[in-house]
């Protein structure tokens, strides 16, 4: 009998379709934020109505213009697209993390809860999601450098998150409209960061998925 039996390759969960879903969701979210940015430009070009802002001292003082009503629709669609993108991206990330554990044969550096909690816990959300992605990459390609797209994606994500006018702003839609009339440059900079992060994330998804597909049967 032959005592030198080749080790069986690791059995990984399929990632192709969750990766395609993540890419499509990222494209949808990016398109939604492009529409939002264009609406910011339209609001800034139109200028504040002669009747003044929608709200003054907490009280509504006029009816919204058609352009302002349109922005409410664009903003709501963008929020839904962003939620779909987040859920789909997390599904992809969880699938690849499980596969990475199989490939490495040891527990990941971050427990499974951090795949989700790492995005919302203050301070921890500055590095843990990137760390999860880096661990996934190193499990599949331990000798390879981290793809540049990961650093671009994370840098743009932090700008969008910390800008105060991007992903994490606490203003109401009407307050964002007021910002567009007054300081549209800040809104457009945040929009550009979100759109750039979505584009970079597509390359991240493709790169990490390709690494794991090398082990597919």
Tab-separated table of C-alpha atoms in Angstrom:
chain	number	residue	atom	x	y	z
A	1	UNK	CA	0.000	0.000	0.000
A	2	UNK	CA	1.100	3.540	-0.646
A	3	UNK	CA	1.707	5.329	2.660
A	4	UNK	CA	2.082	8.703	0.944
A	5	UNK	CA	-1.502	9.744	0.396
A	6	UNK	CA	-1.999	13.276	-0.865
A	7	UNK	CA	-4.031	15.411	1.544
A	8	UNK	CA	-7.571	16.091	0.481
A	9	UNK	CA	-8.169	19.707	-0.626
A	10	UNK	CA	-10.301	21.782	1.736
A	11	UNK	CA	-14.017	21.815	0.987
A	12	UNK	CA	-15.171	25.405	0.727
A	13	UNK	CA	-18.640	26.884	0.490
A	14	UNK	CA	-19.339	28.303	-2.987
A	15	UNK	CA	-18.669	32.018	-3.242
A	16	UNK	CA	-19.311	32.884	-6.883
A	17	UNK	CA	-22.967	33.776	-6.551
A	18	UNK	CA	-22.697	35.680	-3.283
A	19	UNK	CA	-19.805	37.613	-4.856
A	20	UNK	CA	-21.903	38.469	-7.900
A	21	UNK	CA	-24.714	39.587	-5.631
A	22	UNK	CA	-22.319	41.787	-3.662
A	23	UNK	CA	-20.956	43.375	-6.838
A	24	UNK	CA	-24.454	44.087	-8.147
A	25	UNK	CA	-25.521	45.549	-4.805
A	26	UNK	CA	-22.421	47.754	-4.683
A	27	UNK	CA	-23.157	48.980	-8.203
A	28	UNK	CA	-26.748	49.723	-7.200
A	29	UNK	CA	-25.664	51.650	-4.111
A	30	UNK	CA	-23.033	53.549	-6.081
A	31	UNK	CA	-25.615	54.539	-8.705
A	32	UNK	CA	-28.006	55.672	-5.968
A	33	UNK	CA	-25.320	57.917	-4.477
A	34	UNK	CA	-24.506	59.325	-7.926
A	35	UNK	CA	-28.180	60.284	-8.211
A	36	UNK	CA	-28.029	61.842	-4.756
A	37	UNK	CA	-24.937	63.837	-5.710
A	38	UNK	CA	-26.594	65.078	-8.903
A	39	UNK	CA	-29.596	66.182	-6.854
A	40	UNK	CA	-27.293	68.069	-4.491
A	41	UNK	CA	-25.912	69.914	-7.508
A	42	UNK	CA	-29.433	70.684	-8.750
A	43	UNK	CA	-30.441	72.043	-5.356
A	44	UNK	CA	-27.330	74.201	-5.141
A	45	UNK	CA	-27.879	75.521	-8.689
A	46	UNK	CA	-31.516	76.362	-7.965
A	47	UNK	CA	-30.604	78.190	-4.775
A	48	UNK	CA	-32.631	78.790	-1.660
A	49	UNK	CA	-36.263	79.697	-2.495
A	50	UNK	CA	-37.239	83.295	-1.833
A	51	UNK	CA	-39.503	82.098	0.994
A	52	UNK	CA	-36.434	80.889	2.895
A	53	UNK	CA	-35.630	77.484	4.394
A	54	UNK	CA	-38.262	74.818	4.958
A	55	UNK	CA	-37.830	75.065	8.719
A	56	UNK	CA	-36.894	77.991	10.904
A	57	UNK	CA	-36.497	77.683	14.671
A	58	UNK	CA	-37.956	74.190	14.446
A	59	UNK	CA	-41.154	75.320	12.720
A	60	UNK	CA	-42.113	74.605	9.123
A	61	UNK	CA	-42.641	77.852	7.291
A	62	UNK	CA	-43.443	76.839	3.705
A	63	UNK	CA	-44.321	73.927	1.419
A	64	UNK	CA	-41.442	72.024	-0.214
A	65	UNK	CA	-40.641	72.771	-3.840
A	66	UNK	CA	-40.918	69.992	-6.481
A	67	UNK	CA	-37.113	69.779	-6.454
A	68	UNK	CA	-37.102	69.264	-2.688
A	69	UNK	CA	-39.866	66.661	-2.932
A	70	UNK	CA	-37.803	64.879	-5.570
A	71	UNK	CA	-34.798	64.823	-3.297
A	72	UNK	CA	-36.847	63.078	-0.613
A	73	UNK	CA	-37.595	60.303	-3.124
A	74	UNK	CA	-33.965	60.072	-4.257
A	75	UNK	CA	-32.777	59.990	-0.649
A	76	UNK	CA	-35.229	57.241	0.314
A	77	UNK	CA	-34.270	55.111	-2.681
A	78	UNK	CA	-30.612	55.633	-1.793
A	79	UNK	CA	-31.221	54.517	1.782
A	80	UNK	CA	-32.890	51.313	0.583
A	81	UNK	CA	-30.090	50.637	-1.899
A	82	UNK	CA	-27.476	51.196	0.811
A	83	UNK	CA	-29.272	48.780	3.156
A	84	UNK	CA	-29.463	46.106	0.445
A	85	UNK	CA	-25.783	46.651	-0.285
A	86	UNK	CA	-24.815	46.324	3.379
A	87	UNK	CA	-26.746	43.077	3.846
A	88	UNK	CA	-25.396	41.539	0.652
A	89	UNK	CA	-21.818	42.579	1.401
A	90	UNK	CA	-22.028	41.115	4.902
A	91	UNK	CA	-23.380	37.837	3.496
A	92	UNK	CA	-20.397	37.677	1.154
A	93	UNK	CA	-17.985	38.613	3.946
A	94	UNK	CA	-19.359	35.937	6.294
A	95	UNK	CA	-19.123	33.260	3.588
A	96	UNK	CA	-15.511	34.136	2.806
A	97	UNK	CA	-14.601	34.290	6.495
A	98	UNK	CA	-15.966	30.785	7.038
A	99	UNK	CA	-13.947	29.564	4.065
A	100	UNK	CA	-10.856	31.345	5.354
A	101	UNK	CA	-11.135	29.459	8.614
A	102	UNK	CA	-11.270	26.188	6.683
A	103	UNK	CA	-8.241	27.161	4.613
A	104	UNK	CA	-6.099	28.269	7.536
A	105	UNK	CA	-7.161	25.461	9.880
A	106	UNK	CA	-7.270	27.804	12.857
A	107	UNK	CA	-9.750	30.264	14.378
A	108	UNK	CA	-9.758	33.734	12.794
A	109	UNK	CA	-8.240	36.641	14.672
A	110	UNK	CA	-11.687	38.201	15.161
A	111	UNK	CA	-14.689	36.265	16.468
A	112	UNK	CA	-17.688	35.879	14.176
A	113	UNK	CA	-19.697	38.607	15.913
A	114	UNK	CA	-17.157	41.177	14.723
A	115	UNK	CA	-18.166	40.591	11.120
A	116	UNK	CA	-21.307	42.538	12.017
A	117	UNK	CA	-20.573	44.449	15.238
A	118	UNK	CA	-17.253	45.714	13.932
A	119	UNK	CA	-19.060	48.171	11.660
A	120	UNK	CA	-21.177	49.858	14.329
A	121	UNK	CA	-19.149	49.908	17.564
A	122	UNK	CA	-17.374	53.276	17.848
A	123	UNK	CA	-13.570	53.269	17.640
A	124	UNK	CA	-13.546	49.525	16.850
A	125	UNK	CA	-15.168	50.344	13.513
A	126	UNK	CA	-12.039	52.263	12.525
A	127	UNK	CA	-10.015	49.105	11.911
A	128	UNK	CA	-11.840	45.814	12.623
A	129	UNK	CA	-13.736	45.446	9.305
A	130	UNK	CA	-10.503	46.020	7.386
A	131	UNK	CA	-8.800	43.502	9.676
A	132	UNK	CA	-11.455	40.896	8.885
A	133	UNK	CA	-10.919	41.439	5.161
A	134	UNK	CA	-7.133	41.270	5.546
A	135	UNK	CA	-7.386	37.994	7.475
A	136	UNK	CA	-9.543	36.504	4.728
A	137	UNK	CA	-6.959	37.447	2.131
A	138	UNK	CA	-4.003	36.082	4.094
A	139	UNK	CA	-5.776	32.758	4.693
A	140	UNK	CA	-6.169	32.204	0.960
A	141	UNK	CA	-2.903	33.766	-0.201
A	142	UNK	CA	-0.501	33.905	2.759
A	143	UNK	CA	2.488	34.870	0.610
A	144	UNK	CA	0.725	37.583	-1.370
A	145	UNK	CA	0.502	41.242	-0.474
A	146	UNK	CA	-2.841	42.707	0.458
A	147	UNK	CA	-4.521	44.071	-2.692
A	148	UNK	CA	-4.239	47.848	-2.992
A	149	UNK	CA	-7.982	48.022	-3.498
A	150	UNK	CA	-8.454	47.075	0.163
A	151	UNK	CA	-6.582	50.164	1.372
A	152	UNK	CA	-8.332	52.430	-1.126
A	153	UNK	CA	-11.700	51.040	-0.131
A	154	UNK	CA	-11.047	51.443	3.571
A	155	UNK	CA	-9.602	54.964	3.292
A	156	UNK	CA	-12.595	56.159	1.273
A	157	UNK	CA	-15.002	54.387	3.624
A	158	UNK	CA	-13.499	56.198	6.632
A	159	UNK	CA	-13.748	59.548	4.859
A	160	UNK	CA	-17.398	58.875	4.040
A	161	UNK	CA	-18.148	57.685	7.564
A	162	UNK	CA	-16.332	60.436	9.454
A	163	UNK	CA	-17.138	63.401	7.214
A	164	UNK	CA	-20.372	64.170	9.042
A	165	UNK	CA	-22.192	64.573	5.739
A	166	UNK	CA	-21.805	61.086	4.252
A	167	UNK	CA	-22.871	57.662	5.422
A	168	UNK	CA	-23.222	58.508	9.093
A	169	UNK	CA	-24.748	61.963	9.106
A	170	UNK	CA	-27.504	62.415	11.653
A	171	UNK	CA	-29.305	65.278	9.872
A	172	UNK	CA	-32.810	64.875	8.554
A	173	UNK	CA	-33.401	64.971	4.810
A	174	UNK	CA	-34.659	68.549	5.069
A	175	UNK	CA	-31.493	69.534	6.932
A	176	UNK	CA	-29.404	67.969	4.178
A	177	UNK	CA	-31.372	70.024	1.655
A	178	UNK	CA	-30.469	73.144	3.633
A	179	UNK	CA	-26.807	72.068	3.514
A	180	UNK	CA	-27.049	71.734	-0.272
A	181	UNK	CA	-28.166	75.342	-0.524
A	182	UNK	CA	-25.448	76.586	1.800
A	183	UNK	CA	-22.412	74.228	1.715
A	184	UNK	CA	-22.828	71.853	-1.185
A	185	UNK	CA	-19.060	71.327	-1.493
A	186	UNK	CA	-18.980	69.290	1.725
A	187	UNK	CA	-21.896	67.172	0.573
A	188	UNK	CA	-20.286	66.514	-2.799
A	189	UNK	CA	-16.989	65.554	-1.180
A	190	UNK	CA	-18.808	63.025	1.014
A	191	UNK	CA	-20.776	61.754	-2.001
A	192	UNK	CA	-17.533	61.255	-3.925
A	193	UNK	CA	-16.050	59.293	-1.003
A	194	UNK	CA	-19.081	56.990	-0.819
A	195	UNK	CA	-19.102	56.405	-4.576
A	196	UNK	CA	-15.347	55.803	-4.591
A	197	UNK	CA	-15.642	53.363	-1.685
A	198	UNK	CA	-18.336	51.424	-3.561
A	199	UNK	CA	-16.159	51.199	-6.689
A	200	UNK	CA	-13.100	50.117	-4.689
A	201	UNK	CA	-15.209	47.557	-2.813
A	202	UNK	CA	-16.095	45.922	-6.139
A	203	UNK	CA	-12.381	45.301	-6.744
A	204	UNK	CA	-12.026	43.989	-3.180
A	205	UNK	CA	-14.859	41.518	-3.706
A	206	UNK	CA	-13.418	40.352	-7.023
A	207	UNK	CA	-9.876	39.966	-5.665
A	208	UNK	CA	-10.757	38.017	-2.520
A	209	UNK	CA	-13.299	35.874	-4.332
A	210	UNK	CA	-10.771	34.969	-7.029
A	211	UNK	CA	-8.293	33.908	-4.327
A	212	UNK	CA	-10.760	31.467	-2.779
A	213	UNK	CA	-11.998	30.168	-6.119
A	214	UNK	CA	-8.534	28.771	-6.738
A	215	UNK	CA	-9.402	26.156	-4.115
A	216	UNK	CA	-12.809	25.355	-5.593
A	217	UNK	CA	-13.209	21.770	-6.815
